[in-house]
Coordinates of C-alpha atoms in Angstrom, one line a residue:
X1 CA 33.6 -9.3 16.8
X2 CA 30.5 -8.3 15.1
X3 CA 28.8 -5.9 16.8
X4 CA 25.9 -5.3 14.4
X5 CA 27.5 -4.3 11.4
X6 CA 23.6 -3.8 8.5
X7 CA 24.4 -3.0 4.5
X8 CA 21.2 -3.2 5.0
X9 CA -14.1 12.5 11.9
X10 CA -14.9 14.4 14.9
X11 CA -18.5 16.1 14.4
X12 CA -21.0 16.3 17.3
X13 CA -22.4 19.3 19.3
X14 CA -22.2 18.0 22.8
X15 CA -19.1 17.7 26.2
X16 CA -18.4 14.1 24.8
X17 CA -15.3 11.8 26.5
X18 CA -12.2 11.6 25.2
X19 CA -13.3 8.2 23.4
X20 CA -16.3 9.4 22.3
X21 CA -16.7 11.6 18.9
X22 CA -19.9 11.8 16.7
X23 CA -19.9 11.5 13.6
X24 CA -23.5 12.2 12.5
X25 CA -24.7 15.3 11.1
X26 CA -29.1 15.8 11.0
X27 CA -31.2 18.2 9.4
X28 CA -34.8 18.7 10.1
X29 CA -37.6 20.9 8.8
X30 CA -41.0 21.7 10.8
X31 CA -44.6 20.6 10.1
X32 CA -47.9 20.5 11.4
X33 CA -48.5 16.8 12.7
X34 CA -44.4 15.0 12.0
X35 CA -40.7 16.1 12.0
X36 CA -38.1 15.5 9.6
X37 CA -35.3 14.1 7.2
X38 CA -32.3 12.4 8.5
X39 CA -29.3 13.1 6.8
X40 CA -26.3 11.4 7.1
X41 CA -22.7 12.3 5.4
X42 CA -21.6 9.4 3.0
X43 CA -20.4 11.3 0.3
X44 CA -16.9 10.5 -1.4
X45 CA -15.3 10.9 2.0
X46 CA -11.0 12.1 1.6
X47 CA -8.9 10.8 1.7
X48 CA -10.2 7.8 -1.4
X49 CA -8.1 4.9 -0.1
X50 CA -7.5 1.1 -1.2
X51 CA -8.8 -1.0 2.3
X52 CA -6.1 -4.3 1.8
X53 CA -8.3 -6.2 4.6
X54 CA -11.3 -5.8 3.2
X55 CA -9.8 -7.0 -0.6
X56 CA -12.9 -9.5 -1.2
X57 CA -11.6 -13.1 -2.0
X58 CA -12.3 -16.8 -3.1
X59 CA -13.1 -18.1 0.0
X60 CA -15.3 -20.1 -1.0
X61 CA -12.3 -22.6 -2.4
X62 CA -9.5 -20.9 -0.4
X63 CA -7.4 -24.7 -1.5
X64 CA -7.5 -23.9 -4.9
X65 CA -10.6 -24.3 -8.2
X66 CA -11.2 -28.5 -7.8
X67 CA -9.8 -30.0 -10.6
X68 CA -11.3 -33.3 -10.9
X69 CA -13.3 -36.1 -8.3
X70 CA -10.3 -38.1 -8.7
X71 CA -7.1 -37.5 -5.9
X72 CA -3.9 -37.7 -8.9
X73 CA -6.0 -37.9 -11.6
X74 CA -4.3 -35.4 -13.6
X75 CA -2.0 -34.6 -11.2
X76 CA -2.3 -31.7 -8.9
X77 CA -6.1 -32.8 -8.5
X78 CA -7.5 -33.7 -4.5
X79 CA -10.6 -35.1 -5.5
X80 CA -12.4 -32.3 -4.5
X81 CA -14.3 -32.1 -8.1
X82 CA -18.1 -33.2 -8.1
X83 CA -20.0 -34.3 -10.4
X84 CA -22.6 -32.4 -11.8
X85 CA -26.2 -35.0 -10.1
X86 CA -23.3 -33.9 -6.9
X87 CA -24.7 -30.3 -8.2
X88 CA -27.3 -30.8 -8.9
X89 CA -28.5 -32.4 -6.0
X90 CA -27.2 -29.1 -4.0
X91 CA -29.5 -27.5 -5.8
X92 CA -26.3 -26.4 -8.1
X93 CA -25.6 -25.8 -11.5
X94 CA -25.4 -29.2 -13.7
X95 CA -23.5 -27.6 -16.3
X96 CA -20.0 -28.8 -17.4
X97 CA -17.5 -26.2 -17.8
X98 CA -16.2 -23.6 -19.9
X99 CA -13.3 -25.6 -21.4
X100 CA -10.0 -23.7 -20.8
X101 CA -10.7 -22.2 -17.8
X102 CA -8.6 -20.1 -15.0
X103 CA -5.7 -21.5 -17.4
X104 CA -3.3 -19.1 -19.1
X105 CA -0.2 -18.5 -21.0
X106 CA 1.9 -15.5 -21.5
X107 CA 4.7 -15.7 -24.5
X108 CA 7.2 -13.8 -25.0
X109 CA 9.5 -12.6 -28.0
X110 CA 10.9 -10.0 -31.1
X111 CA 12.1 -9.8 -34.2
X112 CA 14.1 -7.3 -35.9
X113 CA 12.6 -4.4 -37.5
X114 CA 15.6 -3.9 -40.5
X115 CA 17.3 -6.1 -41.8
X116 CA 20.7 -5.7 -43.7
X117 CA 19.6 -5.0 -47.7
X118 CA 19.9 -2.8 -50.8
X119 CA 16.0 -1.6 -50.7
X120 CA 15.5 1.1 -49.0
X121 CA 16.9 3.6 -47.5
X122 CA 21.0 3.1 -46.6
X123 CA 20.9 -0.7 -47.3
X124 CA 18.9 -1.6 -44.6
X125 CA 15.0 -4.2 -45.6
X126 CA 12.3 -2.7 -43.5
X127 CA 10.0 -5.6 -40.7
X128 CA 6.4 -4.7 -43.2
X129 CA 8.5 -6.0 -46.8
X130 CA 10.1 -8.9 -44.8
X131 CA 7.9 -10.0 -41.9
X132 CA 5.9 -13.1 -44.4
X133 CA 9.6 -14.3 -44.9
X134 CA 9.8 -14.8 -41.2
X135 CA 6.6 -15.1 -39.5
X136 CA 3.4 -16.6 -39.2
X137 CA 1.0 -14.7 -41.5
X138 CA -3.4 -15.0 -42.5
X139 CA -5.1 -14.1 -45.8
X140 CA -4.7 -14.7 -49.3
X141 CA -1.7 -14.4 -51.2
X142 CA -0.7 -11.2 -52.1
X143 CA -3.2 -9.7 -49.4
X144 CA -0.8 -10.9 -46.6
X145 CA -1.2 -9.7 -42.6
X146 CA 0.5 -8.8 -40.1
X147 CA 0.5 -7.6 -37.4
X148 CA 2.8 -4.6 -36.8
X149 CA 2.8 -3.4 -33.5
X150 CA 1.9 -4.7 -30.4
X151 CA 1.7 -4.4 -26.3
X152 CA 0.5 -6.6 -23.4
X153 CA 0.5 -6.2 -19.9
X154 CA 1.2 -8.5 -16.9
X155 CA -0.5 -8.5 -13.2
X156 CA 1.4 -7.7 -11.3
X157 CA 1.3 -8.2 -7.7
X158 CA 1.3 -4.8 -4.6
X159 CA 3.5 -5.8 -1.4
X160 CA 0.9 -6.8 1.4
X161 CA 1.6 -4.0 4.2
X162 CA 2.8 -4.7 7.4
X163 CA 1.1 -1.8 9.6
X164 CA -2.0 0.2 9.3
X165 CA -2.2 4.0 9.9
X166 CA -2.5 4.7 13.7
X167 CA -0.8 1.7 14.3
X168 CA 2.3 1.0 16.8
X169 CA 5.5 0.1 16.1
X170 CA 6.3 -3.0 17.5
X171 CA 10.8 -3.5 18.7
X172 CA 12.1 -5.8 16.7
X173 CA 11.8 -9.5 18.2
X174 CA 15.6 -9.9 16.7
X175 CA 19.6 -8.6 18.1
X176 CA 21.2 -6.5 15.6
X177 CA 23.0 -9.9 14.1
X178 CA 18.6 -10.0 12.6
X179 CA 19.0 -13.5 15.8
X180 CA 15.8 -14.3 17.1
X181 CA 15.6 -12.9 20.4
X182 CA 16.7 -15.8 23.4
X183 CA 16.1 -14.8 27.3
X184 CA 16.4 -11.0 26.9
X185 CA 12.5 -9.0 26.4
X186 CA 11.9 -6.9 22.6
X187 CA 11.6 -4.2 25.6
X188 CA 15.0 -4.8 27.0
X189 CA 17.2 -5.8 24.4
X190 CA 16.5 -2.0 22.4
X191 CA 15.6 1.7 24.0
X192 CA 12.1 1.9 22.4
X193 CA 12.6 5.1 21.6
X194 CA 14.1 4.9 17.5
X195 CA 17.5 6.9 17.2
X196 CA 17.0 9.9 15.6
X197 CA 19.8 11.9 14.6
X198 CA 20.6 14.8 16.8
X199 CA 19.8 18.5 16.2
X200 CA 16.0 17.2 14.6
X201 CA 15.3 16.1 18.2
X202 CA 13.3 19.7 19.0
X203 CA 11.2 19.4 22.7
X204 CA 11.3 15.2 22.8
X205 CA 9.8 15.5 19.1
X206 CA 11.5 13.0 16.6
X207 CA 10.8 16.3 13.3
X208 CA 11.0 15.9 10.5
X209 CA 10.7 11.6 10.9
X210 CA 8.4 9.7 8.5
X211 CA 6.7 7.7 12.0
X212 CA 5.6 9.3 15.6
X213 CA 7.3 8.4 18.6
X214 CA 5.0 9.6 21.8
X215 CA 7.3 10.0 24.9
X216 CA 3.3 10.2 26.9
X217 CA 3.1 6.7 25.6
X218 CA 6.3 5.8 24.9
X219 CA 5.8 4.4 21.8
X220 CA 6.0 4.8 18.9
X221 CA 3.1 4.7 16.0
X222 CA 2.7 5.0 12.2
X223 CA 1.5 7.9 11.5
X224 CA 2.5 8.0 7.3
X225 CA 0.8 6.3 4.4
X226 CA 4.5 4.6 2.7
X227 CA 7.9 2.8 3.0
X228 CA 9.0 4.3 5.8
X229 CA 12.8 3.4 8.5
X230 CA 12.5 3.6 11.5
X231 CA 17.2 2.8 12.7
X232 CA 16.6 0.9 16.6
X233 CA 19.5 1.5 19.5
X234 CA 20.9 -0.9 21.4
X235 CA 19.9 -0.3 24.8
X236 CA 23.9 -1.7 26.0
X237 CA 26.7 -0.2 24.1
X238 CA 30.1 -1.6 22.2
X239 CA 32.8 -2.1 25.7
X240 CA 36.0 -0.2 24.1
X241 CA 35.5 1.4 21.0
X242 CA 36.1 4.5 20.6
X243 CA 33.8 6.7 19.2
X244 CA 36.3 8.0 16.2
X245 CA 36.0 5.1 14.2
X246 CA 33.0 4.8 13.9
X247 CA 32.2 8.6 13.2
X248 CA 29.0 9.3 10.1
X249 CA 28.4 5.6 10.0
X250 CA 25.0 5.5 9.6
X251 CA 24.8 1.4 11.2
X252 CA 25.6 2.8 14.1
X253 CA 24.9 6.0 17.5
X254 CA 28.1 7.8 18.9
X255 CA 25.9 9.1 22.2
X256 CA 28.1 10.9 24.9
X257 CA 31.4 8.5 23.5
X258 CA 29.1 5.8 23.5
X259 CA 28.9 4.0 20.5
X260 CA 25.4 1.7 20.1
X261 CA 24.6 -0.5 16.8
X262 CA 21.4 -0.2 15.3
X263 CA 19.5 -1.6 13.5
X264 CA 17.5 -0.4 10.2
X265 CA 14.2 -1.8 10.0
X266 CA 12.2 -0.6 6.1
X267 CA 8.2 -0.6 7.5
X268 CA 5.5 -0.2 4.3
X269 CA 2.2 1.0 6.1
X270 CA -0.7 1.2 4.4
X271 CA -3.7 4.3 4.5
X272 CA -5.8 1.9 5.9
X273 CA -6.8 2.9 9.6
X274 CA -6.2 0.3 12.6
X275 CA -9.4 1.6 14.4
X276 CA -12.2 3.6 12.4
X277 CA -12.4 6.8 11.9
X278 CA -13.9 9.5 13.4
X279 CA -15.3 12.6 10.2
X280 CA -15.2 16.2 11.7
X281 CA -15.6 19.4 9.1
X282 CA -14.9 22.0 8.5
X283 CA -15.8 25.1 10.7
X284 CA -14.4 27.9 9.8
X285 CA -15.9 31.0 7.6
X286 CA -19.0 30.5 5.6
X287 CA -19.0 26.8 7.3
X288 CA -19.2 28.0 10.8
X289 CA -23.0 27.2 10.7
X290 CA -22.6 23.7 8.6
X291 CA -19.9 22.6 10.7
X292 CA -20.1 21.7 13.9
X293 CA -16.4 22.6 16.7
X294 CA -16.0 19.3 18.9
X295 CA -16.3 20.6 22.7
X296 CA -12.7 18.7 25.1
X297 CA -13.9 17.7 28.2
X298 CA -11.4 19.1 31.3
X299 CA -8.9 17.7 32.4
X300 CA -8.4 17.1 28.0
X301 CA -5.1 17.8 26.0
X302 CA -4.9 17.6 22.5
X303 CA -1.9 16.9 20.5
X304 CA -2.8 16.0 17.2
X305 CA 0.9 15.5 15.0
X306 CA 1.2 17.0 12.3
X307 CA 3.1 16.2 8.7
X308 CA 3.5 16.9 4.6
X309 CA 0.7 15.4 4.2
X310 CA -1.0 16.9 6.3
X311 CA 0.2 20.8 7.5
X312 CA -0.2 22.4 10.3
X313 CA -1.0 25.8 8.8
X314 CA -1.2 26.9 4.7
X315 CA -0.3 30.0 3.1
X316 CA -3.3 31.0 2.5
X317 CA -6.7 31.4 4.1
X318 CA -9.0 28.6 1.4
X319 CA -11.9 31.4 0.3
X320 CA -15.2 29.8 -1.1
X321 CA -15.7 30.0 -4.8
X322 CA -17.5 33.3 -6.1
X323 CA -18.4 34.8 -2.5
X324 CA -15.6 37.1 -0.7
X325 CA -13.2 36.5 1.2
X326 CA -14.8 36.1 5.3
X327 CA -14.4 39.3 7.9
X328 CA -12.6 38.5 11.2
X329 CA -15.4 39.0 14.2
X330 CA -14.3 42.2 16.0
X331 CA -11.9 43.9 13.5
X332 CA -13.2 44.7 10.8
X333 CA -10.8 43.1 9.0
X334 CA -10.1 40.3 6.4
X335 CA -10.1 36.6 8.3
X336 CA -7.8 35.1 7.8
X337 CA -7.2 31.2 9.8
X338 CA -4.9 30.3 7.7
X339 CA -4.5 26.9 11.0
X340 CA -6.3 23.7 8.9
X341 CA -7.1 21.4 12.1
X342 CA -6.4 22.6 15.8
X343 CA -7.8 22.5 19.1
X344 CA -9.1 26.3 20.3
X345 CA -8.4 26.4 24.2
X346 CA -10.0 29.5 24.4
X347 CA -13.4 28.3 23.2
X348 CA -12.2 24.2 24.5
X349 CA -12.9 22.6 21.2
X350 CA -11.8 21.7 18.4
X351 CA -11.6 23.3 14.4
X352 CA -11.2 22.9 11.1
X353 CA -10.0 24.0 8.2
X354 CA -8.0 25.0 4.8
X355 CA -7.2 21.4 4.6
X356 CA -9.2 17.4 3.7
X357 CA -7.4 14.2 4.8
X358 CA -6.1 11.9 7.9
X359 CA -4.9 13.5 10.5
X360 CA -3.3 10.5 14.1
X361 CA -4.6 12.4 17.7
X362 CA -3.1 12.0 20.2
X363 CA -5.3 12.4 23.2
X364 CA -3.6 13.7 26.6
X365 CA -3.9 13.3 30.2
X366 CA -2.3 15.0 33.8
X367 CA 1.5 15.4 33.3
X368 CA 3.4 12.8 35.0
X369 CA 6.7 14.4 34.5
X370 CA 8.7 16.7 33.6
X371 CA 7.0 17.6 30.0
X372 CA 5.9 14.1 29.7
X373 CA 1.7 13.7 31.0
X374 CA -0.2 11.1 31.3
X375 CA -0.5 8.8 27.6
X376 CA -5.2 8.8 27.1
X377 CA -5.1 7.1 23.6
X378 CA -4.9 8.4 20.2
X379 CA -7.7 8.3 17.2
X380 CA -7.6 8.8 12.9
X381 CA -9.1 12.4 12.2
X382 CA -10.9 12.8 8.1
X383 CA -11.4 16.1 7.9
X384 CA -13.4 16.7 5.8
X385 CA -14.4 19.7 4.0
X386 CA -18.3 19.9 4.3
X387 CA -21.4 18.2 4.5
X388 CA -23.3 16.7 1.6
X389 CA -26.4 14.9 3.6
X390 CA -28.1 11.8 1.9
X391 CA -32.1 12.2 1.6
X392 CA -33.5 9.3 4.1
X393 CA -37.1 8.6 2.7
X394 CA -39.8 7.9 5.6
X395 CA -43.2 6.0 6.1
X396 CA -45.1 8.2 7.3
X397 CA -46.3 6.3 11.1
X398 CA -42.4 5.0 11.5
X399 CA -40.7 5.4 13.9
X400 CA -37.6 8.5 13.6
X401 CA -34.2 7.5 14.1
X402 CA -30.8 8.0 13.6
X403 CA -29.0 7.5 10.8
X404 CA -27.0 4.1 11.6

């Protein structure tokens, strides 16, 4: 019997709804008759990213370059090439295309650097000496020209991503033998919670996992760019299986004396977000007058999902170059805020300091059962050190509006 073995930025100053965050920074100067300079922080935001879904492609010719206006001549032509008259009729160029466009050739070869012979140290003839005997060359006699060394490059293709940052990882639609599921739903065949080695689950959190398992939403979220592996556990155990025979086998999980087959899947997660990220600026220390905390509505719990790419704390608080460490208000000591982005329960606001980057945030509501809460949604936050305003030119008499 085959049991499935495999070898396989939040920014604002007013109370907001949970999913309604503001990313606008406004500066103003008062004059006698009119007010204003509206700025928007849109400098070089971190993290830098390549958005694969936004990569432009040639939508004008999805079938490739037309070869001729006669189908099948040359071989492969679908006859889409227009004549110069047709081009001119549409207001397009009627010039003939450059011969050889969109064609290329890459050839690889090799020669030995030396060959046995009487000349040279050790009885070998150098490549430069005998190259004109074996390779094509140019130049007049006695002034031969040879290529002594060359380097070439070839295009490479990156693997297409399967998930976007912050997206939900769907349950497999195949069984442990990777055959399509028939007559059964994925959520009935597979456990919603991935299998994670026992002892590394603390208060329902999969510590060190390359994904985020939300016990509140009962779903897996992709919160780490790059390749990740998830082990899905079948709901039904193997009848009569001896747990001792499967102990330590990475393709099976032994839980409470029962053996469950696993399906290990590797996913590639993009750094691009699944939804527009919200931007937030540092609010502590020297930045308390430039970055505004985000107020949190009553009854909403903020759950930041930290990782090694965006830690919860740092070892040493950030100090602005050229300035002294800020003093903590009230106690006269040195300011020692080591947190990065956090929910300040005392002031009921979200604050940021010490770290720049992208982080996944979960919005939680009322307690449902045990330590589970109502899942209200999620946000993706880009934390940036400081506001970089842009000057906006407004003509005298024009209406002043916020930056779009």
